[in-house]
Structures are given as structure tokens and as C-alpha cells.
CSV table of C-alpha atoms in Angstrom, one decimal:
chain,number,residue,atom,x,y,z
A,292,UNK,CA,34.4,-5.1,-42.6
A,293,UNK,CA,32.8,-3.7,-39.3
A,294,UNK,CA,33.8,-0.5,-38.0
A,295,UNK,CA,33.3,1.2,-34.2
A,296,UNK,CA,31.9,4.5,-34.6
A,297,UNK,CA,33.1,7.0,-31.9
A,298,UNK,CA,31.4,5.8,-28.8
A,299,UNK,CA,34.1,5.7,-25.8
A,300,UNK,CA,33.3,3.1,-22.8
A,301,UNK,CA,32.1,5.7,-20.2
A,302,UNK,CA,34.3,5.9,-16.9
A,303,UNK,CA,32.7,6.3,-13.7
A,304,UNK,CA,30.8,9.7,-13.5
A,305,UNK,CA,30.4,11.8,-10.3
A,306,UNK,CA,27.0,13.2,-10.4
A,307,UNK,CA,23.6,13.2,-12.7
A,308,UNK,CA,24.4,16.3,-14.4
A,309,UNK,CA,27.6,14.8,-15.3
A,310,UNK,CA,26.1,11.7,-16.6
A,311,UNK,CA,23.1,13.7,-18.5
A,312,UNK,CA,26.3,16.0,-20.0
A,313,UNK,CA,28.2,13.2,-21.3
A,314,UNK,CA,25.1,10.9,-23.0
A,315,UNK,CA,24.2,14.4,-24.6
A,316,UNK,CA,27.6,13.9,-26.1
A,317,UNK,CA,27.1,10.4,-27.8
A,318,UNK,CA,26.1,10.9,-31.6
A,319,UNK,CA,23.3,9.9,-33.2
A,320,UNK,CA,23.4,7.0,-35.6
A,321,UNK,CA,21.6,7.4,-39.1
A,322,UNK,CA,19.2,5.4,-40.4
A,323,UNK,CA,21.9,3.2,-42.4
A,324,UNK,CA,24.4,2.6,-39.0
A,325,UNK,CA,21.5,2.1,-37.2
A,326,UNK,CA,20.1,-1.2,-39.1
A,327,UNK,CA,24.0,-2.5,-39.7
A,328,UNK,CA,24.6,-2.5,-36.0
A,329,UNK,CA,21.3,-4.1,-35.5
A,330,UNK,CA,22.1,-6.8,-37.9
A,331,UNK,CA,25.0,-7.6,-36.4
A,332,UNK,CA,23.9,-7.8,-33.1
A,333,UNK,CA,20.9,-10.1,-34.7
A,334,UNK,CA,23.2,-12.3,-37.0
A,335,UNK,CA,26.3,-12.3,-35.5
A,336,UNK,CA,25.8,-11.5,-31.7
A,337,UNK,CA,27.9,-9.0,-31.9
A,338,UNK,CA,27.6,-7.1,-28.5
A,339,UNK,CA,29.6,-3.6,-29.2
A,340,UNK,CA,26.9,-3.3,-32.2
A,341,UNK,CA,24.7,-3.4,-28.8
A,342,UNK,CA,26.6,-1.0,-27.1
A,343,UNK,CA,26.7,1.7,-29.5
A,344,UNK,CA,22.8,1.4,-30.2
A,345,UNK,CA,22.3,1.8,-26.3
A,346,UNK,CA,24.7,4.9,-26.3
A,347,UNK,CA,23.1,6.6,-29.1
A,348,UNK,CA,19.9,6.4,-27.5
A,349,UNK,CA,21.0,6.9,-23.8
A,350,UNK,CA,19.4,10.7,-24.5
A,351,UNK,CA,16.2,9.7,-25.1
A,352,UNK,CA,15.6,7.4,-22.2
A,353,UNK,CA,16.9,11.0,-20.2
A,354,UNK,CA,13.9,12.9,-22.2
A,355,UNK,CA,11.3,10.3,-21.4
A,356,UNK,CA,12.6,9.7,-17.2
A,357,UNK,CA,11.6,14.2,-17.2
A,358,UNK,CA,8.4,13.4,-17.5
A,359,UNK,CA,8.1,11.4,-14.4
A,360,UNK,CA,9.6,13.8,-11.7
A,361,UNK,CA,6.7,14.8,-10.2
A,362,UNK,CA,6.0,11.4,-8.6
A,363,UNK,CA,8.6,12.5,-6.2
A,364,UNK,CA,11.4,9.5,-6.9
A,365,UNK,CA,14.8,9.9,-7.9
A,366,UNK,CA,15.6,11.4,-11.5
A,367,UNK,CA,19.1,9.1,-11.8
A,368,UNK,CA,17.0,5.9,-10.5
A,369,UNK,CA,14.0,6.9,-13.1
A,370,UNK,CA,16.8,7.4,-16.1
A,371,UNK,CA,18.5,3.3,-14.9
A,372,UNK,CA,15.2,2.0,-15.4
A,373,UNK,CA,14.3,3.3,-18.4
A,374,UNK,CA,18.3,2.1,-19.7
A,375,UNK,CA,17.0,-1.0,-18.5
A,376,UNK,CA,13.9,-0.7,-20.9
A,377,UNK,CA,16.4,0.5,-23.7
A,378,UNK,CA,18.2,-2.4,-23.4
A,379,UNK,CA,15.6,-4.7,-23.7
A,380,UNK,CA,14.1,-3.0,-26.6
A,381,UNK,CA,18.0,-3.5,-28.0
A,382,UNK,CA,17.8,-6.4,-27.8
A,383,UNK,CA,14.4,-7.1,-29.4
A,384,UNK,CA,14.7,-4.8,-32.3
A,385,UNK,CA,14.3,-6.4,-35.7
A,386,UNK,CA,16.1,-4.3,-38.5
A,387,UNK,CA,13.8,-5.5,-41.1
A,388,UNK,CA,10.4,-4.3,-39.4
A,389,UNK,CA,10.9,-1.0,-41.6
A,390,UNK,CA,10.9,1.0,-37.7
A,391,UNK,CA,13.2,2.9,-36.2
A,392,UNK,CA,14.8,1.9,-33.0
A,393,UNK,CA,13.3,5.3,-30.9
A,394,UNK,CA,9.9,4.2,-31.9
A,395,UNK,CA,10.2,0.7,-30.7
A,396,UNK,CA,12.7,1.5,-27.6
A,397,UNK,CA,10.3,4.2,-26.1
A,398,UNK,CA,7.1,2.1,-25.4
A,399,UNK,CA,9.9,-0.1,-23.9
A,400,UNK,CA,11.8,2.6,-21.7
A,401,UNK,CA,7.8,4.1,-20.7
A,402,UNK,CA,7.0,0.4,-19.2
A,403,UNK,CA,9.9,-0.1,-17.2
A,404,UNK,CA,10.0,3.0,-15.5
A,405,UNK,CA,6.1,2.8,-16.0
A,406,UNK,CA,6.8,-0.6,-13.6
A,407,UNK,CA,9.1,1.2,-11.0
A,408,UNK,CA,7.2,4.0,-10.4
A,409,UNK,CA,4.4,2.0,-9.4
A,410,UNK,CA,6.4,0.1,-7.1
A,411,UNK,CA,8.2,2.5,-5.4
A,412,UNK,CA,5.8,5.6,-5.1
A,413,UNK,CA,3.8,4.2,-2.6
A,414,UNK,CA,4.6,1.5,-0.1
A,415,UNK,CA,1.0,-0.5,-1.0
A,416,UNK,CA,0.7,-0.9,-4.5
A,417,UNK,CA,-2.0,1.7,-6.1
A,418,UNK,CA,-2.5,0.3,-9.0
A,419,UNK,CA,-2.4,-3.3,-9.8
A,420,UNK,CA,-4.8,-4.0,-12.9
A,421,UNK,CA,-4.6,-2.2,-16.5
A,422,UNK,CA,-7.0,-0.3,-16.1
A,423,UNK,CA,-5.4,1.2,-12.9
A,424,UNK,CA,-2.4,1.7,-14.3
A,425,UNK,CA,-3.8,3.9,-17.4
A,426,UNK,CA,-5.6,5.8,-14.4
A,427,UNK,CA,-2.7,6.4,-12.5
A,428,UNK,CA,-0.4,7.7,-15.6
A,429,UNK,CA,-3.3,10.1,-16.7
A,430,UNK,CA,-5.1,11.4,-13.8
A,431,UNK,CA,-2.5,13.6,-12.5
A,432,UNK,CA,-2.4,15.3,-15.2
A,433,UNK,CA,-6.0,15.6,-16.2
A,434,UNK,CA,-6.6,17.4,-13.2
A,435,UNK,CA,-6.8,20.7,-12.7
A,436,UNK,CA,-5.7,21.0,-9.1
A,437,UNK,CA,-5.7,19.0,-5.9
A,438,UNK,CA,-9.2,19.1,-5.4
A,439,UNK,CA,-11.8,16.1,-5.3
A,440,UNK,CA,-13.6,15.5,-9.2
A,441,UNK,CA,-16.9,16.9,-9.6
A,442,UNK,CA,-19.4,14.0,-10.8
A,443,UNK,CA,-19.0,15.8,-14.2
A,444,UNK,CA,-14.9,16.0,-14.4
A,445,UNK,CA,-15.4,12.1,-13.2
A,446,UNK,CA,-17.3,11.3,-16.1
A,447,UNK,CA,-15.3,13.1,-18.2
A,448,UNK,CA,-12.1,11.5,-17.4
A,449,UNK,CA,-14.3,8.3,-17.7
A,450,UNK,CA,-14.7,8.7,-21.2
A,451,UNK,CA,-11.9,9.8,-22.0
A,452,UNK,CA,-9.7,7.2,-20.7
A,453,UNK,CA,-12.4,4.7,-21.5
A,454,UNK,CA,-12.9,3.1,-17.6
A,455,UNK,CA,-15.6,3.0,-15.9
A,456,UNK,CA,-16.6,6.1,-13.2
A,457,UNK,CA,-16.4,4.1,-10.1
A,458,UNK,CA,-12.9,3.4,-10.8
A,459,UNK,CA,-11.9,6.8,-11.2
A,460,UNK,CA,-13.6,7.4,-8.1
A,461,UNK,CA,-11.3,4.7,-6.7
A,462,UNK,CA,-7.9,6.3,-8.1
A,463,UNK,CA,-8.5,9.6,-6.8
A,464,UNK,CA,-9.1,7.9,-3.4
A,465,UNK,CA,-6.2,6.6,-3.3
A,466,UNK,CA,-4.3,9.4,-4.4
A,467,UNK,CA,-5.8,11.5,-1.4
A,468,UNK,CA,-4.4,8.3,0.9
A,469,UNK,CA,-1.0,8.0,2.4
A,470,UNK,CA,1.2,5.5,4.0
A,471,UNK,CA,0.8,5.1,7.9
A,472,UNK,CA,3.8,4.0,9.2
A,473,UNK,CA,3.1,0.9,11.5
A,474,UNK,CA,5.9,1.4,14.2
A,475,UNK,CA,6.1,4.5,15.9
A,476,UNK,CA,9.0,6.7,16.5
A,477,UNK,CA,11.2,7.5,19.6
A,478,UNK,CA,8.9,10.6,20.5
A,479,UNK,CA,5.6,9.3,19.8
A,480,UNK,CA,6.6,6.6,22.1
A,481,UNK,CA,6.8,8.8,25.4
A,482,UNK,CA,3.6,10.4,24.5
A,483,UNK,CA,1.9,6.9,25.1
A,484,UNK,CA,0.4,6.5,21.4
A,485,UNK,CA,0.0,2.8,20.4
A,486,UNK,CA,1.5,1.7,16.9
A,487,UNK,CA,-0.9,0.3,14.7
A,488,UNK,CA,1.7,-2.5,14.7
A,489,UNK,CA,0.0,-3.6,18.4
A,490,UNK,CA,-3.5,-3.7,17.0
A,491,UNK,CA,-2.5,-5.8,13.3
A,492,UNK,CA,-1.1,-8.9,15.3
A,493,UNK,CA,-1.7,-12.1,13.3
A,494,UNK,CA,-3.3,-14.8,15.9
A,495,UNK,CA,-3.5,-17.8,13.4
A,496,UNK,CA,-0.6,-18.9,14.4
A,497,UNK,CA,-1.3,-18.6,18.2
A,498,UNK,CA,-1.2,-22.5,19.5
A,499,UNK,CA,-4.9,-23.2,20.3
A,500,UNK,CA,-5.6,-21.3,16.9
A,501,UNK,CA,-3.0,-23.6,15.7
A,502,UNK,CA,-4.9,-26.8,17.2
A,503,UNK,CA,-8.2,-25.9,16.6
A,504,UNK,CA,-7.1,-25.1,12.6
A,505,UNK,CA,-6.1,-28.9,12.7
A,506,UNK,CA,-8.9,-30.5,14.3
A,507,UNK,CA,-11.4,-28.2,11.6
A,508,UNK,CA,-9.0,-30.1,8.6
A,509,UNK,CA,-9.2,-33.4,10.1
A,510,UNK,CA,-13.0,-33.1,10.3
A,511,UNK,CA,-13.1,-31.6,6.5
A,512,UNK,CA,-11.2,-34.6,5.1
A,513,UNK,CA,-10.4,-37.6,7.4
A,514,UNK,CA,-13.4,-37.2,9.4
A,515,UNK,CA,-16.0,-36.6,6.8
A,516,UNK,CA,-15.2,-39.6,4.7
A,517,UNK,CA,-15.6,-41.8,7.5
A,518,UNK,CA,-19.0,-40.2,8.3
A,519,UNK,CA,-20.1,-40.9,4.6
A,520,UNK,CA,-18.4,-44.0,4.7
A,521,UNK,CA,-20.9,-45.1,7.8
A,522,UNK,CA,-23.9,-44.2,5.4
A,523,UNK,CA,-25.7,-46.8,2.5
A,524,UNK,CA,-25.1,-45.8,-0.8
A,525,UNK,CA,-28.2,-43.8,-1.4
A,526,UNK,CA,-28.0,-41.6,1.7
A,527,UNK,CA,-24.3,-41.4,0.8
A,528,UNK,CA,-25.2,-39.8,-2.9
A,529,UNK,CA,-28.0,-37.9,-1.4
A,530,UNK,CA,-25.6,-36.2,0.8
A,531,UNK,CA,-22.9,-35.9,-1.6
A,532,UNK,CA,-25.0,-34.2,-4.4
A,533,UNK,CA,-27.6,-31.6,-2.3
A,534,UNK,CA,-23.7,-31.0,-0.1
A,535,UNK,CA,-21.1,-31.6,-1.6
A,536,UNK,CA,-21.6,-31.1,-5.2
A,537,UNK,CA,-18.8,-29.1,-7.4
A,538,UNK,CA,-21.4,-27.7,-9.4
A,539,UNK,CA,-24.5,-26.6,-8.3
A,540,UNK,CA,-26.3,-28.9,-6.5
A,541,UNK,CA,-29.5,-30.9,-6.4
A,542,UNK,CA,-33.1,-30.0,-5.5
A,543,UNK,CA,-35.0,-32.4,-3.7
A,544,UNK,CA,-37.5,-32.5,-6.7
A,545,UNK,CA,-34.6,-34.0,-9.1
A,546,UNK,CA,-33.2,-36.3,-6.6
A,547,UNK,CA,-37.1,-37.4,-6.3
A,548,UNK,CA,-37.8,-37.9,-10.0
A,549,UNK,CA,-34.6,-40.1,-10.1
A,550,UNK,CA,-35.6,-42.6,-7.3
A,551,UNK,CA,-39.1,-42.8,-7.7
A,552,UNK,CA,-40.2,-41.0,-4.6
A,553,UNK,CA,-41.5,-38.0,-3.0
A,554,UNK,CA,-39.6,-35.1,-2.4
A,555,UNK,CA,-41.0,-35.5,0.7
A,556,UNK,CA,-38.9,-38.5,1.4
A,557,UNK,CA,-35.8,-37.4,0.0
A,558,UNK,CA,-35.7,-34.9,2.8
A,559,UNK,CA,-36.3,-36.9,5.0
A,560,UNK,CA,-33.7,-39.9,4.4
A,561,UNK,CA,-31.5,-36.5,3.9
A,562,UNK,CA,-32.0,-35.4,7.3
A,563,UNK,CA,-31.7,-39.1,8.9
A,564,UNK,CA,-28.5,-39.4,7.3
A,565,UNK,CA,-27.5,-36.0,8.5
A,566,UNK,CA,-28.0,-37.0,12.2
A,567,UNK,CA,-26.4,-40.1,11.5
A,568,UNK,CA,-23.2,-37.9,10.0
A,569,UNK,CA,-23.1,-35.7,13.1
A,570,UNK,CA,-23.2,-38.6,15.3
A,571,UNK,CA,-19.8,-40.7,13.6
A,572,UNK,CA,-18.0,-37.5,13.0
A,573,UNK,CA,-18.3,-36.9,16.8
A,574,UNK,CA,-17.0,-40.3,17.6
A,575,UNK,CA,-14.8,-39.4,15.5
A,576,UNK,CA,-13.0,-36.3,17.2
């Protein structure tokens, strides 16, 4: 026989500090309800077994979301992405691992609000590989102030986070960067300034660029065959292998060995069918 413990549906709640009151309020499962709500959400689907799992935990994801005010985003949109997080770990958690479900949900509630900040703090994304992202959760706090590294502190921080110094180097950079806004606003208008906006215009798709960009792909593909095409079979493979090889390509001293002539010669049937190339492809166009 299954049993709710007390864990009301929520009704809408008018501010954070309502919200933080009232998950404060939802009790903590033992060990025992714990893994029997977690077995029935595994065997039977049973989705209120989800519900009162998230509820129970709702606190922690509140305690982990504090220690991410300082990048200067929203403490209720921090806490919905780490719920998001909880959820997910919900609905991974396996009963039988011997675990509890705080020590699996967290590393689940860290990456998704782990994911947002790094989306929404700046604009460009700062950090894009791992190693970035270990950078930017740790450097903030391993320095002592706002002021640059010494090459010591760098190397330091190097070690400790295991990276390389460059790329610390490179973090703090872009810490000490901002967003420029590429439009400009109603004031800095009159004053005459340009908006970087004028200077980042995009002229591929201007129509001579436009024309040109096709004539440059009909020579690449339609154009070229027919100039190899127009060659004899040595002079094609010559050309194809010191050109137009995948791989590396050939010296004139293996192409040599492999016909029986002088490198000498290879260059020059190389640069006879060359000429002969540039002639057709002209025709060509």
C-alpha cells in the first residue's frame, strides 16, 4: 500500500522569499521513504513518488543557487535552473546504487545552473571548452582582489586547477572585458558617434560578392574537371597528386622514380600541363 506523505501541491507564491519560506517548510524524507518513493517512480512510474522527492529536496537546490549570486543574475532564475537539474537527477536516481539522492542530485543541480550562468553572464560566451569552464567557476574565487595575476599567482592557479598558464592568462582577460553594445543609444546619436554596428557590415552577400563567389565555385568544381579533363592521363595524375592530393602530396623525386624519368622532367611536363590548365579553364569562364 502506497502512502503520500505531507507534501501539499504548492499554489502560486508572490515573491522569492515566499517561495524560499515555503520549500524550507517541505520535510525531509529518511533514508527508508526516500528509496520506496524512488522505487516506485522506477518500477511503477509513479509520478507523485516524483513529486515528493523533488519537494523534499527543493531546499538544497536554494543552498547550492547562494553560491552563485555574485555573477550578478537573478537568484529566483539561478534556484529554476538548478530545479531543473533536481529534476533530472529525479529522474535518473537508481535506489539500488547504495547513494543518497542529495549526493547524486547536486552534481546535477551545479551543471545546470553551472550551464545558465555561462550563458547568460555575458552576451559572448566566455567559456566554451572544459577547461574554461573549471577556470571560470574557480578563478573568482581564487583571487584575492580585482587586480591582474602576478606571473606567480598565474602559476599557482595553474597548478592548482591543473590547466595550463596561458589559459589562465586568457580567463582573466576576459573577465577584465565587457560587452560593447553595437547600436547606440538616443544621446550618443546627437553627439555624432558611429555604432560599431556601421563598421561590422557583412559584404558577402553584396551582389558582385555574390557573383564573383559563384564564378570562384564554378571554376573549383565544374571548371577544373574540364581543365583536367583536356589533359593525357599522365599529366592528369601528375597534377592531381603534386595538387590536388588529400594527403600530402608528391615530390617530383617520387613521381620520377615511378615513371622512369628525371625529376627534371616531371617538372617540366608539370608545368606544360599547368599552362595548358590555365588556358581551358579561361575558355572556360
Amino acid at each position: 500500500m502506497t502512502t503520500s506523505l505531507a507534501f501539499p501541491v504548492p499554489s502560486a507564491l508572490g515573491s522569492l522569499d515566499q517561495y524560499i519560506q515555503t520549500a524550507n517548510r517541505f520535510p525531509l524524507l529518511t533514508e527508508e521513504q526516500e528509496m520506496a518513493l524512488a522505487r516506485r517512480l522506477r518500477d511503477e512510474q509513479d509520478l507523485d513518488a516524483a513529486r515528493q522527492m523533488v519537494m523534499s529536496h527543493l531546499r538544497l537546490v536554494i543552498s547550492v543557487a547562494r553560491n552563485y549570486v555574485g555573477y550578478g543574475l537573478p537568484q529566483g532564475d539561478l534556484i529554476q535552473e538548478g530545479n531543473i537539474g533536481l529534476m533530472k537527477a529525479v529522474k535518473r536516481f537508481d535506489p539500488d546504487r547504495g547513494v543518497r539522492l542529495v549526493s547524486f542530485a547536486i552534481h546535477w543541480i551545479k551543471a545546470e545552473i553551472h550551464e545558465y550562468i555561462l550563458k547568460n553572464w555575458r552576451q559572448v560566451k566566455i567559456a566554451t571548452t572544459k577547461a574554461q569552464r573549471k577556470l571560470f567557476f574557480n578563478l573568482r574565487s581564487m583571487r584575492a582582489d580585482s587586480s591582474t595575476l602576478t606571473p606567480g599567482e598565474v602559476s599557482k592557479v595553474a597548478e592548482t586547477l591543473g590547466v595550463k598558464p596561458e589559459e589562465v592568462r586568457e580567463m582573466e582577460t576576459r573577465f577584465s572585458g565587457g560587452d560593447i553594445a553595437l547600436e547606440l543609444g538616443p544621446e550618443e546619436n546627437e553627439e555624432g558617434r558611429v555604432a560599431p554596428i556601421a563598421y561590422l557590415a557583412d559584404s558577402r552577400n553584396e551582389p558582385t560578392e555574390r557573383l564573383e563567389a559563384r564564378k570562384r565555385d564554378r571554376l573549383q568544381s565544374e571548371g577544373l574537371e574540364t581543365a583536367l579533363e583536356a589533359l593525357d592521363e599522365r599529366s592528369r595524375t601528375i597534377v592531381r597528386r603534386r595538387w590536388l592530393a588529400d594527403d600530402e602530396a608528391a615530390t617530383l623525386h617520387e613521381l620520377a622514380a615511378e615513371y622512369g624519368v628525371s625529376a627534371e622532367r616531371i617538372r617540366q611536363i608539370e608545368a606544360k600541363a599547368l599552362q595548358k590548365m590555365k588556358g581551358t579553364l579561361a575558355a572556360y569562364l
